Amino acid sequence: MKTNKLLYGAAYYDEYLPVDRIETDMEMMKKAGMNVIRIAESTWSTWEPQDGVFDFTHLHRMLSCAKKHGIQVIVGTPTYAVPTWLVRKYPDIITETHDGPGRYGHRQNMDIAHPMYLKHAERIIRRLMEEVQPYDHVIGFQLDNETKSYDTCSAYAQKKFVDYVRTLFHDDLTLLNEAWGLDYWSNRINAWEDFPDVRGTINASLGAEYHKFQRKLVSEFLAWQCAIVQEYARPDQFITQNFDYDWRGYSFGLQPEVDQWEAAKPLTVAGCDIYHPSAQDLTGKEIAFGGAIARSLKKDNYLVLETEAQGNHGWLSYPGQLRLQAFSHLANGANCVEYWHWHSIHNAIESYWKGVLSHNLKENATYRETCRIGSDFAEYGTHLVNLKKHCPVAILLDNVSLDALQWFPIKDGPAYNDVFRWVFDALYEMNVECDILSAEDDIDLFSQYKLLITPALYSVSDRLTDALKDYVRTGRVLLSTFKTAVADRMLKIFHDDLPHGLTKVFGMTYDQFTDAVRVGLRGEPNYCVHSWMELLLPNAAETLALYDHPHWSDCAAITGNRFGQGYAAYLGCYTDADVLKKLLDFLCEKAEIAREEAAYPLIVKRGINDLQKEIIYYFNYSEEPQETTYHGPDARVLLVEHETSDNNSTSRSNGVAASANTAPNETPTVLVKDGDRISLSCWDFLILEEV
């Protein structure tokens, strides 16, 4: 979805504040250049304090004050945290999970399959939509909040699951038992009324299918909410959802509980919540992979609906980093940056997940930096909004394969998202930009990319393997890692040679694997293989690397094969990042992918703006100064990070300089030409625009 300007703001909660300061807050936001707030998603119990009793006082205060100050609003439906009266009335709305019954108190603990939850959720959504309809500065709606199934294993959900399975297998129990291998340990189901509670299963096919069904519940729930909101929304108002990611104390990888590509289908625009380490641990990697996934959901620009201001403990940005982070989001295709949240909360569990303002609600260093960001967005936004990315590489992700590695984990080894991040982070550090594709939805898009990578693609369909085969045959480059093409889409392991359907493509097979204990690769220093090693048996393939081990030294670790007009490499082990980068460098050369001179911590991002000009971002994610050479047509410095106090200018090597106050439509004093050096100081960035 294209926007006519960059959106910049924060989540705002008048109902949480200990004092009445809404006018002060809106004035401060306006001063900071913020032009949008997100409201309403968290407080069902405020809007409906008792069953059928509604109070939208805070809602109208926020909407009216925002309108007065020229601030646009995104309204969230408040369905992700249920009020106490609803639980008292229907105690089983708090769902049972694999861990047993829940208790009231936490958010996102309800059963989204419960009919009375859905009935009351629909009522509050409709009442909220009626209240906001008169306000023309409401630009869009957010459905729920980081929606998931919350591992519902309720009677309602399990009944729906049995109905789903009956449809899936055309009411044929023989097909079900064969597909899932339920003769094992007498798990066979011989009558539908005997279908067991899913929480006890030891069968990965059944268990993973239930997890897939839970993701289906999420997609259906969001589509249901979307349909309700669409009844009230104007044609110019968007509908989004703030998808989040796997969580390791910060955003880490593909969200295991949502098929985000399916869930995003009814939305106007994809939204996301990206949280990441900062200060000495800031790398930009989470901003990049989160943006790549969000960008992939609608194949378009996206909204960052939540990211950190001061954030969780240990996330306080160094001076200048907040600004670097904001432009990092734009460089990946975001059209909106919103902080969670405006003010630090004075009660409850997130009291120390700090907002733009600290608990004293006064101006601080973070606020002053947001003012500079807001000013930059306003001044340069027409050159940076709606950035289009054209990446030569794609990574294929798959929720079913993620499920498989949860059911069949590598002992002391990487989980699915570790393998994904291992690949993504290596490309990121090499300055090879990439897109993300879905194994379910995006098969027809393979041909757009020169290099396709399938990290741990454990589960495949014949349609998918045929598409991979055609991809290589027609002249492109494929890299697959260990644990690829092992089982079908119901996690039944294939009984032919592995990798299934692709042995001719890779020119090799394997039938044994083991733990990697004190294992290296010939020609590489030290023990660079970890956790997992497949003993590859090349036939047509060339051996790119052999194991360095007293007993496995005749076995290939990495192979490459010319197939048709293309090339396919298979990486049979989990290696140090340096080994992976050498392989990726080799494959980029095979695929004729142009490479940047720079490497991490100097990160380069490119895209085409609305003016059909190339925008090039240079980011230094480190304490140390970095340099690189610019290669390309003449460009001008659009924006610089650090200003000097003596002459209000920023100097660059070889005379690359621009006034820090140069407006984007003025003629720049200095052009950047092919061969000029770009120099960045610590936590610095520079933006160029093709002339």
Short mmCIF file of N, CA and C in Angstrom, two decimals, residues 443-541:
data_model
loop_
_atom_site.label_atom_id
_atom_site.label_comp_id
_atom_site.label_asym_id
_atom_site.label_seq_id
_atom_site.Cartn_x
_atom_site.Cartn_y
_atom_site.Cartn_z
N ILE A 443 5.46 -20.24 -4.68
CA ILE A 443 6.21 -21.08 -5.61
C ILE A 443 6.33 -20.43 -6.98
N ASP A 444 5.29 -19.76 -7.43
CA ASP A 444 5.29 -19.17 -8.76
C ASP A 444 6.23 -17.97 -8.87
N LEU A 445 6.79 -17.50 -7.75
CA LEU A 445 7.66 -16.33 -7.77
C LEU A 445 9.15 -16.69 -7.85
N PHE A 446 9.47 -17.98 -7.84
CA PHE A 446 10.88 -18.38 -7.78
C PHE A 446 11.71 -17.75 -8.90
N SER A 447 11.15 -17.69 -10.08
CA SER A 447 11.92 -17.27 -11.26
C SER A 447 12.37 -15.82 -11.19
N GLN A 448 11.85 -15.03 -10.24
CA GLN A 448 12.26 -13.63 -10.10
C GLN A 448 13.65 -13.48 -9.48
N TYR A 449 14.19 -14.59 -8.96
CA TYR A 449 15.42 -14.51 -8.17
C TYR A 449 16.54 -15.30 -8.82
N LYS A 450 17.76 -14.79 -8.67
CA LYS A 450 18.94 -15.47 -9.22
C LYS A 450 19.42 -16.59 -8.31
N LEU A 451 19.21 -16.42 -7.02
CA LEU A 451 19.64 -17.41 -6.03
C LEU A 451 18.51 -17.63 -5.05
N LEU A 452 18.16 -18.90 -4.85
CA LEU A 452 17.10 -19.29 -3.91
C LEU A 452 17.72 -20.21 -2.86
N ILE A 453 17.38 -19.95 -1.59
CA ILE A 453 17.95 -20.73 -0.49
C ILE A 453 16.82 -21.35 0.32
N THR A 454 16.96 -22.63 0.63
CA THR A 454 15.95 -23.33 1.43
C THR A 454 16.60 -23.83 2.72
N PRO A 455 16.52 -23.06 3.80
CA PRO A 455 17.10 -23.52 5.07
C PRO A 455 16.21 -24.57 5.74
N ALA A 456 16.77 -25.77 5.94
CA ALA A 456 16.07 -26.84 6.68
C ALA A 456 14.64 -27.03 6.20
N LEU A 457 14.44 -27.10 4.89
CA LEU A 457 13.10 -27.28 4.31
C LEU A 457 12.70 -28.75 4.44
N TYR A 458 12.45 -29.16 5.66
CA TYR A 458 12.21 -30.56 6.00
C TYR A 458 11.02 -31.14 5.26
N SER A 459 9.96 -30.37 5.14
CA SER A 459 8.69 -30.85 4.59
C SER A 459 8.47 -30.26 3.21
N VAL A 460 8.21 -31.14 2.23
CA VAL A 460 7.99 -30.67 0.86
C VAL A 460 6.82 -31.42 0.23
N SER A 461 6.19 -30.77 -0.73
CA SER A 461 5.22 -31.43 -1.60
C SER A 461 5.90 -31.72 -2.92
N ASP A 462 5.30 -32.61 -3.71
CA ASP A 462 5.85 -32.89 -5.03
C ASP A 462 5.79 -31.64 -5.90
N ARG A 463 4.76 -30.83 -5.71
CA ARG A 463 4.68 -29.58 -6.46
C ARG A 463 5.88 -28.68 -6.15
N LEU A 464 6.27 -28.64 -4.88
CA LEU A 464 7.39 -27.80 -4.48
C LEU A 464 8.71 -28.34 -5.04
N THR A 465 8.94 -29.64 -4.93
CA THR A 465 10.19 -30.18 -5.46
C THR A 465 10.25 -30.03 -6.98
N ASP A 466 9.12 -30.17 -7.65
CA ASP A 466 9.09 -29.94 -9.11
C ASP A 466 9.45 -28.49 -9.43
N ALA A 467 8.95 -27.55 -8.61
CA ALA A 467 9.25 -26.14 -8.83
C ALA A 467 10.74 -25.86 -8.61
N LEU A 468 11.33 -26.48 -7.59
CA LEU A 468 12.76 -26.31 -7.35
C LEU A 468 13.58 -26.89 -8.50
N LYS A 469 13.13 -28.02 -8.98
CA LYS A 469 13.81 -28.68 -10.11
C LYS A 469 13.78 -27.78 -11.34
N ASP A 470 12.61 -27.23 -11.65
CA ASP A 470 12.47 -26.34 -12.81
C ASP A 470 13.29 -25.07 -12.61
N TYR A 471 13.34 -24.59 -11.38
CA TYR A 471 14.10 -23.37 -11.08
C TYR A 471 15.56 -23.53 -11.48
N VAL A 472 16.16 -24.66 -11.11
CA VAL A 472 17.56 -24.89 -11.43
C VAL A 472 17.73 -25.20 -12.91
N ARG A 473 16.86 -26.03 -13.43
CA ARG A 473 16.98 -26.45 -14.83
C ARG A 473 17.01 -25.25 -15.78
N THR A 474 16.26 -24.21 -15.43
CA THR A 474 16.13 -23.05 -16.32
C THR A 474 17.22 -22.00 -16.09
N GLY A 475 18.27 -22.35 -15.31
CA GLY A 475 19.43 -21.49 -15.29
C GLY A 475 19.71 -20.72 -14.03
N ARG A 476 19.04 -21.07 -12.93
CA ARG A 476 19.27 -20.33 -11.69
C ARG A 476 20.02 -21.18 -10.67
N VAL A 477 20.34 -20.57 -9.53
CA VAL A 477 21.18 -21.22 -8.53
C VAL A 477 20.37 -21.50 -7.27
N LEU A 478 20.48 -22.72 -6.78
CA LEU A 478 19.76 -23.17 -5.58
C LEU A 478 20.76 -23.61 -4.53
N LEU A 479 20.51 -23.20 -3.28
CA LEU A 479 21.25 -23.73 -2.14
C LEU A 479 20.25 -24.30 -1.15
N SER A 480 20.41 -25.56 -0.82
CA SER A 480 19.61 -26.19 0.23
C SER A 480 20.54 -26.64 1.35
N THR A 481 20.04 -26.51 2.58
CA THR A 481 20.84 -26.96 3.72
C THR A 481 20.37 -28.33 4.17
N PHE A 482 21.12 -28.88 5.11
CA PHE A 482 20.73 -30.12 5.78
C PHE A 482 19.26 -30.07 6.18
N LYS A 483 18.68 -31.24 6.33
CA LYS A 483 17.26 -31.39 6.72
C LYS A 483 16.32 -30.82 5.66
N THR A 484 16.67 -30.93 4.40
CA THR A 484 15.79 -30.49 3.31
C THR A 484 15.20 -31.70 2.60
N ALA A 485 13.89 -31.61 2.31
CA ALA A 485 13.16 -32.63 1.54
C ALA A 485 13.26 -34.01 2.20
N VAL A 486 12.91 -34.05 3.48
CA VAL A 486 12.95 -35.29 4.25
C VAL A 486 11.58 -35.95 4.32
N ALA A 487 10.51 -35.14 4.41
CA ALA A 487 9.18 -35.69 4.67
C ALA A 487 8.14 -34.94 3.85
N ASP A 488 6.94 -35.54 3.77
CA ASP A 488 5.85 -34.89 3.03
C ASP A 488 5.21 -33.83 3.92
N ARG A 489 4.10 -33.25 3.46
CA ARG A 489 3.50 -32.13 4.17
C ARG A 489 2.79 -32.56 5.46
N MET A 490 2.70 -33.87 5.70
CA MET A 490 2.17 -34.36 6.97
C MET A 490 3.26 -35.01 7.80
N LEU A 491 4.50 -34.73 7.44
CA LEU A 491 5.69 -35.16 8.17
C LEU A 491 5.91 -36.66 8.15
N LYS A 492 5.38 -37.34 7.14
CA LYS A 492 5.71 -38.74 6.93
C LYS A 492 6.99 -38.79 6.12
N ILE A 493 8.01 -39.45 6.66
CA ILE A 493 9.32 -39.47 6.03
C ILE A 493 9.26 -40.29 4.74
N PHE A 494 9.85 -39.75 3.69
CA PHE A 494 9.85 -40.44 2.40
C PHE A 494 10.67 -41.73 2.49
N HIS A 495 10.29 -42.71 1.68
CA HIS A 495 11.00 -43.99 1.70
C HIS A 495 11.87 -44.18 0.47
N ASP A 496 12.12 -43.07 -0.27
CA ASP A 496 13.09 -43.14 -1.37
C ASP A 496 14.36 -42.41 -0.95
N ASP A 497 15.27 -42.21 -1.87
CA ASP A 497 16.53 -41.55 -1.55
C ASP A 497 16.30 -40.08 -1.21
N LEU A 498 17.08 -39.61 -0.23
CA LEU A 498 17.02 -38.22 0.18
C LEU A 498 18.14 -37.43 -0.50
N PRO A 499 17.91 -36.12 -0.73
CA PRO A 499 16.67 -35.36 -0.53
C PRO A 499 15.61 -35.72 -1.57
N HIS A 500 14.41 -35.98 -1.09
CA HIS A 500 13.33 -36.51 -1.91
C HIS A 500 13.07 -35.64 -3.15
N GLY A 501 13.05 -36.32 -4.29
CA GLY A 501 12.70 -35.66 -5.55
C GLY A 501 13.78 -34.75 -6.10
N LEU A 502 14.91 -34.64 -5.38
CA LEU A 502 15.93 -33.67 -5.77
C LEU A 502 17.32 -34.29 -5.91
N THR A 503 17.43 -35.61 -5.85
CA THR A 503 18.76 -36.23 -5.90
C THR A 503 19.46 -35.96 -7.23
N LYS A 504 18.72 -35.91 -8.33
CA LYS A 504 19.34 -35.60 -9.62
C LYS A 504 19.72 -34.12 -9.70
N VAL A 505 18.90 -33.28 -9.10
CA VAL A 505 19.22 -31.85 -9.08
C VAL A 505 20.54 -31.61 -8.35
N PHE A 506 20.71 -32.24 -7.19
CA PHE A 506 21.92 -32.05 -6.40
C PHE A 506 23.05 -33.00 -6.79
N GLY A 507 22.72 -34.04 -7.56
CA GLY A 507 23.75 -34.99 -7.97
C GLY A 507 24.35 -35.77 -6.82
N MET A 508 23.57 -35.99 -5.79
CA MET A 508 24.06 -36.72 -4.61
C MET A 508 22.87 -37.23 -3.82
N THR A 509 23.17 -38.07 -2.84
CA THR A 509 22.19 -38.53 -1.87
C THR A 509 22.90 -38.76 -0.55
N TYR A 510 22.17 -39.18 0.45
CA TYR A 510 22.77 -39.60 1.72
C TYR A 510 21.76 -40.49 2.42
N ASP A 511 22.26 -41.38 3.27
CA ASP A 511 21.35 -42.19 4.07
C ASP A 511 21.82 -42.33 5.51
N GLN A 512 22.89 -41.59 5.86
CA GLN A 512 23.37 -41.60 7.23
C GLN A 512 23.71 -40.18 7.67
N PHE A 513 23.57 -39.97 8.96
CA PHE A 513 23.90 -38.68 9.56
C PHE A 513 24.26 -38.93 11.01
N THR A 514 24.91 -37.97 11.63
CA THR A 514 25.33 -38.16 13.02
C THR A 514 25.63 -36.82 13.67
N ASP A 515 25.93 -36.86 14.97
CA ASP A 515 26.36 -35.66 15.67
C ASP A 515 27.76 -35.26 15.19
N ALA A 516 28.00 -33.98 15.13
CA ALA A 516 29.31 -33.49 14.76
C ALA A 516 30.13 -33.25 16.03
N VAL A 517 31.03 -34.16 16.33
CA VAL A 517 31.88 -34.07 17.51
C VAL A 517 33.33 -33.96 17.05
N ARG A 518 33.95 -32.81 17.31
CA ARG A 518 35.32 -32.53 16.89
C ARG A 518 35.49 -32.79 15.40
N VAL A 519 34.66 -32.09 14.62
CA VAL A 519 34.66 -32.26 13.17
C VAL A 519 34.99 -30.93 12.50
N GLY A 520 35.85 -30.99 11.51
CA GLY A 520 36.15 -29.83 10.70
C GLY A 520 35.89 -30.10 9.24
N LEU A 521 36.30 -29.18 8.40
CA LEU A 521 36.29 -29.36 6.96
C LEU A 521 37.72 -29.25 6.47
N ARG A 522 38.09 -30.06 5.50
CA ARG A 522 39.46 -30.01 4.97
C ARG A 522 39.76 -28.62 4.43
N GLY A 523 40.87 -28.08 4.86
CA GLY A 523 41.26 -26.75 4.41
C GLY A 523 40.75 -25.63 5.28
N GLU A 524 39.85 -25.95 6.22
CA GLU A 524 39.33 -24.94 7.14
C GLU A 524 39.96 -25.14 8.52
N PRO A 525 40.24 -24.07 9.23
CA PRO A 525 40.87 -24.21 10.55
C PRO A 525 39.87 -24.70 11.60
N ASN A 526 40.38 -25.45 12.54
CA ASN A 526 39.63 -25.82 13.75
C ASN A 526 38.42 -26.68 13.45
N TYR A 527 37.62 -26.89 14.48
CA TYR A 527 36.40 -27.69 14.37
C TYR A 527 35.27 -26.75 13.97
N CYS A 528 35.00 -26.64 12.69
CA CYS A 528 34.04 -25.64 12.20
C CYS A 528 32.66 -26.23 11.91
N VAL A 529 32.47 -27.54 12.18
CA VAL A 529 31.17 -28.19 11.99
C VAL A 529 30.59 -28.48 13.36
N HIS A 530 29.31 -28.15 13.53
CA HIS A 530 28.69 -28.25 14.84
C HIS A 530 27.37 -29.01 14.78
N SER A 531 27.10 -29.80 15.77
CA SER A 531 25.77 -30.37 16.06
C SER A 531 25.32 -31.43 15.07
N TRP A 532 25.43 -31.17 13.79
CA TRP A 532 24.74 -32.04 12.81
C TRP A 532 25.59 -32.18 11.56
N MET A 533 25.68 -33.42 11.06
CA MET A 533 26.39 -33.66 9.80
C MET A 533 25.74 -34.81 9.06
N GLU A 534 25.40 -34.56 7.81
CA GLU A 534 24.91 -35.60 6.91
C GLU A 534 26.08 -36.08 6.06
N LEU A 535 26.20 -37.39 5.89
CA LEU A 535 27.32 -37.99 5.16
C LEU A 535 26.92 -38.11 3.69
N LEU A 536 27.27 -37.08 2.92
CA LEU A 536 26.80 -36.97 1.55
C LEU A 536 27.57 -37.91 0.62
N LEU A 537 26.84 -38.49 -0.32
CA LEU A 537 27.41 -39.45 -1.29
C LEU A 537 27.21 -38.89 -2.69
N PRO A 538 28.19 -38.17 -3.22
CA PRO A 538 28.04 -37.58 -4.55
C PRO A 538 28.06 -38.66 -5.63
N ASN A 539 27.28 -38.42 -6.69
CA ASN A 539 27.44 -39.22 -7.91
C ASN A 539 27.83 -38.28 -9.04
N ALA A 540 26.88 -37.48 -9.52
CA ALA A 540 27.21 -36.49 -10.55
C ALA A 540 27.82 -35.22 -9.97
N ALA A 541 27.61 -34.97 -8.70
CA ALA A 541 28.02 -33.70 -8.09
C ALA A 541 29.52 -33.62 -7.88
#
